[in-house]
Amino acid sequence: MTTALTPGTFDPITCGHLDIINRASTLMDEVIVAVAESTPKNTLFTIEERTDLARKATAHLPNVRVESFDGLLVNFARKMGVSVVVKGLRAITDFEYEFQMNAINQQLDYRLETTFIMSPPEYMYLSSSIVRELAALGGDVSKFVTPEVAEALARKYTQA
């Protein structure tokens, strides 16, 4: 049985993330969406909120589960008994960053393989930061996130 991790901050989870997770779920027996807790990013949502939103967004996928983690991805992969990471690629800048991450992960654990799935054109520009900015400015994010995420963003920005 092949289990893969799809890691990310998911602040918040977007339709672009879900596209990669959906496609990974057709290629792998099981997919663990790994929500990163420790990150240099200043997140809008707490780890609990991001994990909960990811669980709701992937609930329709029977072979997908969501787990949060702290620390190095390679350590979490070992803990989960996973040897495959699935990442999405949008643009050249993604490739450069992911190429570096893959090289480091290979140095830390040569058994950890990374598989890349190219984003379709409709999500090549989409990122969590763009969604957050759009929501903060009162824009309609419903094309880019699930209804639960749109509601959570609205709550965050009306509290601010």
mmCIF file of N, CA and C in Angstrom, residues 15-114:
data_model
loop_
_atom_site.group_PDB
_atom_site.id
_atom_site.type_symbol
_atom_site.label_atom_id
_atom_site.label_comp_id
_atom_site.label_asym_id
_atom_site.label_seq_id
_atom_site.Cartn_x
_atom_site.Cartn_y
_atom_site.Cartn_z
ATOM 1 N N CYS A 15 -8.828 25.907 -3.470
ATOM 2 C CA CYS A 15 -9.212 24.958 -4.528
ATOM 3 C C CYS A 15 -7.986 24.422 -5.250
ATOM 4 N N GLY A 16 -6.918 25.199 -5.304
ATOM 5 C CA GLY A 16 -5.668 24.709 -5.892
ATOM 6 C C GLY A 16 -5.082 23.568 -5.073
ATOM 7 N N HIS A 17 -5.059 23.734 -3.762
ATOM 8 C CA HIS A 17 -4.610 22.649 -2.883
ATOM 9 C C HIS A 17 -5.489 21.415 -3.082
ATOM 10 N N LEU A 18 -6.802 21.648 -3.099
ATOM 11 C CA LEU A 18 -7.739 20.530 -3.223
ATOM 12 C C LEU A 18 -7.586 19.798 -4.543
ATOM 13 N N ASP A 19 -7.259 20.516 -5.591
ATOM 14 C CA ASP A 19 -7.008 19.872 -6.887
ATOM 15 C C ASP A 19 -5.840 18.892 -6.768
ATOM 16 N N ILE A 20 -4.759 19.324 -6.154
ATOM 17 C CA ILE A 20 -3.579 18.459 -5.987
ATOM 18 C C ILE A 20 -3.927 17.269 -5.089
ATOM 19 N N ILE A 21 -4.624 17.511 -3.992
ATOM 20 C CA ILE A 21 -5.008 16.433 -3.073
ATOM 21 C C ILE A 21 -5.928 15.430 -3.769
ATOM 22 N N ASN A 22 -6.916 15.922 -4.502
ATOM 23 C CA ASN A 22 -7.818 15.036 -5.261
ATOM 24 C C ASN A 22 -7.039 14.171 -6.238
ATOM 25 N N ARG A 23 -6.164 14.783 -6.981
ATOM 26 C CA ARG A 23 -5.402 14.033 -7.980
ATOM 27 C C ARG A 23 -4.443 13.047 -7.329
ATOM 28 N N ALA A 24 -3.829 13.449 -6.214
ATOM 29 C CA ALA A 24 -2.946 12.530 -5.484
ATOM 30 C C ALA A 24 -3.741 11.331 -4.968
ATOM 31 N N SER A 25 -4.990 11.574 -4.563
ATOM 32 C CA SER A 25 -5.810 10.479 -4.022
ATOM 33 C C SER A 25 -6.169 9.444 -5.085
ATOM 34 N N THR A 26 -6.087 9.816 -6.353
ATOM 35 C CA THR A 26 -6.334 8.836 -7.418
ATOM 36 C C THR A 26 -5.071 8.044 -7.763
ATOM 37 N N LEU A 27 -3.920 8.562 -7.354
ATOM 38 C CA LEU A 27 -2.641 7.908 -7.651
ATOM 39 C C LEU A 27 -2.127 7.048 -6.503
ATOM 40 N N MET A 28 -2.538 7.379 -5.290
ATOM 41 C CA MET A 28 -2.030 6.715 -4.094
ATOM 42 C C MET A 28 -3.162 5.977 -3.381
ATOM 43 N N ASP A 29 -2.782 4.951 -2.613
ATOM 44 C CA ASP A 29 -3.777 4.234 -1.819
ATOM 45 C C ASP A 29 -4.330 5.111 -0.701
ATOM 46 N N GLU A 30 -3.439 5.890 -0.095
ATOM 47 C CA GLU A 30 -3.841 6.784 0.985
ATOM 48 C C GLU A 30 -3.038 8.072 0.877
ATOM 49 N N VAL A 31 -3.681 9.186 1.214
ATOM 50 C CA VAL A 31 -3.010 10.483 1.228
ATOM 51 C C VAL A 31 -3.222 11.108 2.598
ATOM 52 N N ILE A 32 -2.131 11.543 3.186
ATOM 53 C CA ILE A 32 -2.190 12.270 4.446
ATOM 54 C C ILE A 32 -1.905 13.742 4.132
ATOM 55 N N VAL A 33 -2.887 14.581 4.361
ATOM 56 C CA VAL A 33 -2.690 16.016 4.224
ATOM 57 C C VAL A 33 -1.999 16.462 5.507
ATOM 58 N N ALA A 34 -0.759 16.903 5.380
ATOM 59 C CA ALA A 34 0.078 17.239 6.528
ATOM 60 C C ALA A 34 0.107 18.750 6.712
ATOM 61 N N VAL A 35 -0.629 19.224 7.709
ATOM 62 C CA VAL A 35 -0.733 20.659 7.977
ATOM 63 C C VAL A 35 0.410 21.065 8.903
ATOM 64 N N ALA A 36 1.284 21.928 8.400
ATOM 65 C CA ALA A 36 2.482 22.331 9.136
ATOM 66 C C ALA A 36 2.155 23.350 10.217
ATOM 67 N N GLU A 37 2.585 23.040 11.429
ATOM 68 C CA GLU A 37 2.361 23.952 12.547
ATOM 69 C C GLU A 37 3.462 24.994 12.631
ATOM 70 N N SER A 38 4.703 24.543 12.727
ATOM 71 C CA SER A 38 5.804 25.492 12.851
ATOM 72 C C SER A 38 6.209 25.960 11.460
ATOM 73 N N THR A 39 6.114 27.228 11.272
ATOM 74 C CA THR A 39 6.406 27.794 9.967
ATOM 75 C C THR A 39 6.889 29.222 10.153
ATOM 76 N N PRO A 40 7.777 29.679 9.284
ATOM 77 C CA PRO A 40 8.200 31.076 9.392
ATOM 78 C C PRO A 40 7.097 32.046 8.965
ATOM 79 N N LYS A 41 6.034 31.500 8.381
ATOM 80 C CA LYS A 41 4.922 32.347 7.948
ATOM 81 C C LYS A 41 4.098 32.781 9.151
ATOM 82 N N ASN A 42 3.594 33.990 9.097
ATOM 83 C CA ASN A 42 2.688 34.492 10.120
ATOM 84 C C ASN A 42 1.279 34.127 9.679
ATOM 85 N N THR A 43 0.720 33.063 10.251
ATOM 86 C CA THR A 43 -0.553 32.530 9.766
ATOM 87 C C THR A 43 -1.747 33.305 10.313
ATOM 88 N N LEU A 44 -2.789 33.371 9.500
ATOM 89 C CA LEU A 44 -4.053 33.987 9.900
ATOM 90 C C LEU A 44 -4.835 33.030 10.796
ATOM 91 N N PHE A 45 -4.838 31.755 10.402
ATOM 92 C CA PHE A 45 -5.594 30.728 11.125
ATOM 93 C C PHE A 45 -4.666 29.939 12.041
ATOM 94 N N THR A 46 -5.189 29.507 13.173
ATOM 95 C CA THR A 46 -4.424 28.655 14.082
ATOM 96 C C THR A 46 -4.234 27.277 13.442
ATOM 97 N N ILE A 47 -3.365 26.486 14.010
ATOM 98 C CA ILE A 47 -3.150 25.121 13.502
ATOM 99 C C ILE A 47 -4.444 24.318 13.610
ATOM 100 N N GLU A 48 -5.194 24.505 14.679
ATOM 101 C CA GLU A 48 -6.456 23.783 14.842
ATOM 102 C C GLU A 48 -7.469 24.194 13.772
ATOM 103 N N GLU A 49 -7.549 25.486 13.495
ATOM 104 C CA GLU A 49 -8.480 25.967 12.472
ATOM 105 C C GLU A 49 -8.084 25.460 11.086
ATOM 106 N N ARG A 50 -6.793 25.527 10.768
ATOM 107 C CA ARG A 50 -6.328 25.068 9.453
ATOM 108 C C ARG A 50 -6.561 23.575 9.272
ATOM 109 N N THR A 51 -6.329 22.805 10.324
ATOM 110 C CA THR A 51 -6.549 21.356 10.272
ATOM 111 C C THR A 51 -8.027 21.047 10.106
ATOM 112 N N ASP A 52 -8.862 21.741 10.860
ATOM 113 C CA ASP A 52 -10.309 21.535 10.776
ATOM 114 C C ASP A 52 -10.835 21.890 9.381
ATOM 115 N N LEU A 53 -10.406 23.016 8.828
ATOM 116 C CA LEU A 53 -10.846 23.414 7.489
ATOM 117 C C LEU A 53 -10.390 22.403 6.436
ATOM 118 N N ALA A 54 -9.176 21.892 6.580
ATOM 119 C CA ALA A 54 -8.677 20.877 5.640
ATOM 120 C C ALA A 54 -9.485 19.581 5.763
ATOM 121 N N ARG A 55 -9.833 19.199 6.984
ATOM 122 C CA ARG A 55 -10.656 17.986 7.175
ATOM 123 C C ARG A 55 -12.023 18.141 6.512
ATOM 124 N N LYS A 56 -12.642 19.285 6.710
ATOM 125 C CA LYS A 56 -13.950 19.529 6.093
ATOM 126 C C LYS A 56 -13.849 19.532 4.568
ATOM 127 N N ALA A 57 -12.783 20.135 4.047
ATOM 128 C CA ALA A 57 -12.622 20.253 2.591
ATOM 129 C C ALA A 57 -12.333 18.915 1.919
ATOM 130 N N THR A 58 -11.775 17.959 2.675
ATOM 131 C CA THR A 58 -11.406 16.665 2.092
ATOM 132 C C THR A 58 -12.293 15.520 2.573
ATOM 133 N N ALA A 59 -13.336 15.842 3.296
ATOM 134 C CA ALA A 59 -14.201 14.807 3.889
ATOM 135 C C ALA A 59 -14.799 13.869 2.847
ATOM 136 N N HIS A 60 -14.961 14.324 1.633
ATOM 137 C CA HIS A 60 -15.560 13.502 0.571
ATOM 138 C C HIS A 60 -14.580 12.494 -0.028
ATOM 139 N N LEU A 61 -13.326 12.562 0.370
ATOM 140 C CA LEU A 61 -12.296 11.661 -0.167
ATOM 141 C C LEU A 61 -11.998 10.566 0.846
ATOM 142 N N PRO A 62 -12.461 9.335 0.591
ATOM 143 C CA PRO A 62 -12.339 8.277 1.598
ATOM 144 C C PRO A 62 -10.902 7.854 1.919
ATOM 145 N N ASN A 63 -9.983 8.077 1.004
ATOM 146 C CA ASN A 63 -8.604 7.650 1.257
ATOM 147 C C ASN A 63 -7.689 8.812 1.649
ATOM 148 N N VAL A 64 -8.292 9.900 2.120
ATOM 149 C CA VAL A 64 -7.530 11.075 2.548
ATOM 150 C C VAL A 64 -7.820 11.347 4.013
ATOM 151 N N ARG A 65 -6.757 11.586 4.769
ATOM 152 C CA ARG A 65 -6.922 12.027 6.149
ATOM 153 C C ARG A 65 -6.017 13.219 6.399
ATOM 154 N N VAL A 66 -6.323 13.976 7.400
ATOM 155 C CA VAL A 66 -5.608 15.214 7.700
ATOM 156 C C VAL A 66 -4.958 15.093 9.070
ATOM 157 N N GLU A 67 -3.674 15.434 9.121
ATOM 158 C CA GLU A 67 -2.919 15.413 10.377
ATOM 159 C C GLU A 67 -2.091 16.688 10.446
ATOM 160 N N SER A 68 -1.962 17.249 11.626
ATOM 161 C CA SER A 68 -1.050 18.375 11.798
ATOM 162 C C SER A 68 0.295 17.832 12.263
ATOM 163 N N PHE A 69 1.339 18.605 11.990
ATOM 164 C CA PHE A 69 2.665 18.195 12.444
ATOM 165 C C PHE A 69 3.500 19.419 12.764
ATOM 166 N N ASP A 70 4.513 19.190 13.572
ATOM 167 C CA ASP A 70 5.448 20.237 13.952
ATOM 168 C C ASP A 70 6.851 19.704 13.698
ATOM 169 N N GLY A 71 7.718 20.531 13.193
ATOM 170 C CA GLY A 71 9.096 20.112 12.959
ATOM 171 C C GLY A 71 9.353 19.774 11.507
ATOM 172 N N LEU A 72 10.370 18.956 11.302
ATOM 173 C CA LEU A 72 10.794 18.604 9.947
ATOM 174 C C LEU A 72 9.829 17.624 9.282
ATOM 175 N N LEU A 73 9.571 17.870 8.012
ATOM 176 C CA LEU A 73 8.709 16.981 7.237
ATOM 177 C C LEU A 73 9.270 15.564 7.192
ATOM 178 N N VAL A 74 10.589 15.434 7.053
ATOM 179 C CA VAL A 74 11.173 14.087 6.969
ATOM 180 C C VAL A 74 10.930 13.307 8.253
ATOM 181 N N ASN A 75 10.955 13.974 9.391
ATOM 182 C CA ASN A 75 10.684 13.289 10.660
ATOM 183 C C ASN A 75 9.221 12.859 10.742
ATOM 184 N N PHE A 76 8.312 13.728 10.282
ATOM 185 C CA PHE A 76 6.896 13.375 10.273
ATOM 186 C C PHE A 76 6.644 12.219 9.309
ATOM 187 N N ALA A 77 7.290 12.241 8.149
ATOM 188 C CA ALA A 77 7.145 11.153 7.176
ATOM 189 C C ALA A 77 7.598 9.831 7.792
ATOM 190 N N ARG A 78 8.732 9.848 8.477
ATOM 191 C CA ARG A 78 9.216 8.628 9.152
ATOM 192 C C ARG A 78 8.207 8.147 10.188
ATOM 193 N N LYS A 79 7.712 9.073 10.995
ATOM 194 C CA LYS A 79 6.740 8.742 12.047
ATOM 195 C C LYS A 79 5.493 8.091 11.454
ATOM 196 N N MET A 80 5.059 8.588 10.293
ATOM 197 C CA MET A 80 3.854 8.075 9.652
ATOM 198 C C MET A 80 4.140 6.858 8.766
ATOM 199 N N GLY A 81 5.402 6.499 8.604
ATOM 200 C CA GLY A 81 5.759 5.368 7.753
ATOM 201 C C GLY A 81 5.568 5.658 6.276
ATOM 202 N N VAL A 82 5.780 6.900 5.888
ATOM 203 C CA VAL A 82 5.549 7.352 4.512
ATOM 204 C C VAL A 82 6.880 7.606 3.812
ATOM 205 N N SER A 83 6.968 7.206 2.558
ATOM 206 C CA SER A 83 8.192 7.446 1.794
ATOM 207 C C SER A 83 7.957 8.287 0.544
ATOM 208 N N VAL A 84 6.730 8.823 0.375
ATOM 209 C CA VAL A 84 6.405 9.634 -0.802
ATOM 210 C C VAL A 84 5.747 10.936 -0.357
ATOM 211 N N VAL A 85 6.239 12.031 -0.917
ATOM 212 C CA VAL A 85 5.642 13.345 -0.712
ATOM 213 C C VAL A 85 5.096 13.797 -2.058
ATOM 214 N N VAL A 86 3.873 14.291 -2.071
ATOM 215 C CA VAL A 86 3.276 14.824 -3.294
ATOM 216 C C VAL A 86 3.110 16.322 -3.116
ATOM 217 N N LYS A 87 3.674 17.076 -4.058
ATOM 218 C CA LYS A 87 3.599 18.530 -4.017
ATOM 219 C C LYS A 87 3.046 19.044 -5.336
ATOM 220 N N GLY A 88 2.368 20.170 -5.266
ATOM 221 C CA GLY A 88 1.882 20.839 -6.470
ATOM 222 C C GLY A 88 2.891 21.868 -6.935
ATOM 223 N N LEU A 89 2.942 22.059 -8.229
ATOM 224 C CA LEU A 89 3.806 23.097 -8.814
ATOM 225 C C LEU A 89 2.945 24.035 -9.638
ATOM 226 N N ARG A 90 3.087 25.330 -9.389
ATOM 227 C CA ARG A 90 2.334 26.325 -10.142
ATOM 228 C C ARG A 90 3.204 27.014 -11.180
ATOM 229 N N ALA A 91 4.329 27.503 -10.764
ATOM 230 C CA ALA A 91 5.144 28.343 -11.647
ATOM 231 C C ALA A 91 6.612 28.071 -11.411
ATOM 232 N N ILE A 92 7.440 28.777 -12.144
ATOM 233 C CA ILE A 92 8.888 28.590 -12.057
ATOM 234 C C ILE A 92 9.376 28.831 -10.635
ATOM 235 N N THR A 93 8.833 29.833 -9.961
ATOM 236 C CA THR A 93 9.277 30.107 -8.594
ATOM 237 C C THR A 93 8.969 28.935 -7.672
ATOM 238 N N ASP A 94 7.829 28.268 -7.863
ATOM 239 C CA ASP A 94 7.524 27.060 -7.096
ATOM 240 C C ASP A 94 8.580 25.999 -7.360
ATOM 241 N N PHE A 95 8.938 25.826 -8.634
ATOM 242 C CA PHE A 95 9.900 24.795 -8.981
ATOM 243 C C PHE A 95 11.228 25.029 -8.268
ATOM 244 N N GLU A 96 11.709 26.256 -8.284
ATOM 245 C CA GLU A 96 12.996 26.558 -7.661
ATOM 246 C C GLU A 96 12.963 26.231 -6.163
ATOM 247 N N TYR A 97 11.918 26.681 -5.481
ATOM 248 C CA TYR A 97 11.785 26.426 -4.051
ATOM 249 C C TYR A 97 11.649 24.927 -3.776
ATOM 250 N N GLU A 98 10.774 24.243 -4.513
ATOM 251 C CA GLU A 98 10.537 22.816 -4.294
ATOM 252 C C GLU A 98 11.763 21.979 -4.653
ATOM 253 N N PHE A 99 12.515 22.408 -5.646
ATOM 254 C CA PHE A 99 13.761 21.736 -6.011
ATOM 255 C C PHE A 99 14.727 21.773 -4.831
ATOM 256 N N GLN A 100 14.841 22.937 -4.195
ATOM 257 C CA GLN A 100 15.709 23.071 -3.027
ATOM 258 C C GLN A 100 15.209 22.222 -1.857
ATOM 259 N N MET A 101 13.902 22.244 -1.610
ATOM 260 C CA MET A 101 13.341 21.454 -0.514
ATOM 261 C C MET A 101 13.569 19.962 -0.746
ATOM 262 N N ASN A 102 13.363 19.520 -1.982
ATOM 263 C CA ASN A 102 13.590 18.116 -2.313
ATOM 264 C C ASN A 102 15.047 17.739 -2.069
ATOM 265 N N ALA A 103 15.975 18.596 -2.476
ATOM 266 C CA ALA A 103 17.408 18.313 -2.287
ATOM 267 C C ALA A 103 17.744 18.183 -0.798
ATOM 268 N N ILE A 104 17.218 19.065 0.014
ATOM 269 C CA ILE A 104 17.460 18.994 1.464
ATOM 270 C C ILE A 104 16.834 17.732 2.050
ATOM 271 N N ASN A 105 15.579 17.461 1.672
ATOM 272 C CA ASN A 105 14.913 16.259 2.186
ATOM 273 C C ASN A 105 15.667 14.996 1.795
ATOM 274 N N GLN A 106 16.205 14.955 0.592
ATOM 275 C CA GLN A 106 16.989 13.795 0.151
ATOM 276 C C GLN A 106 18.256 13.649 0.988
ATOM 277 N N GLN A 107 18.860 14.764 1.372
ATOM 278 C CA GLN A 107 20.049 14.711 2.224
ATOM 279 C C GLN A 107 19.705 14.221 3.635
ATOM 280 N N LEU A 108 18.521 14.611 4.110
ATOM 281 C CA LEU A 108 18.102 14.207 5.456
ATOM 282 C C LEU A 108 17.612 12.767 5.502
ATOM 283 N N ASP A 109 16.981 12.330 4.409
ATOM 284 C CA ASP A 109 16.495 10.950 4.324
ATOM 285 C C ASP A 109 16.366 10.574 2.843
ATOM 286 N N TYR A 110 17.351 9.834 2.352
ATOM 287 C CA TYR A 110 17.410 9.485 0.924
ATOM 288 C C TYR A 110 16.219 8.632 0.474
ATOM 289 N N ARG A 111 15.502 8.035 1.428
ATOM 290 C CA ARG A 111 14.361 7.178 1.072
ATOM 291 C C ARG A 111 13.091 7.969 0.772
ATOM 292 N N LEU A 112 13.070 9.244 1.105
ATOM 293 C CA LEU A 112 11.882 10.068 0.905
ATOM 294 C C LEU A 112 11.867 10.619 -0.521
ATOM 295 N N GLU A 113 10.917 10.148 -1.304
ATOM 296 C CA GLU A 113 10.763 10.587 -2.694
ATOM 297 C C GLU A 113 9.723 11.689 -2.781
ATOM 298 N N THR A 114 9.930 12.621 -3.691
ATOM 299 C CA THR A 114 8.958 13.676 -3.923
ATOM 300 C C THR A 114 8.414 13.547 -5.333
#
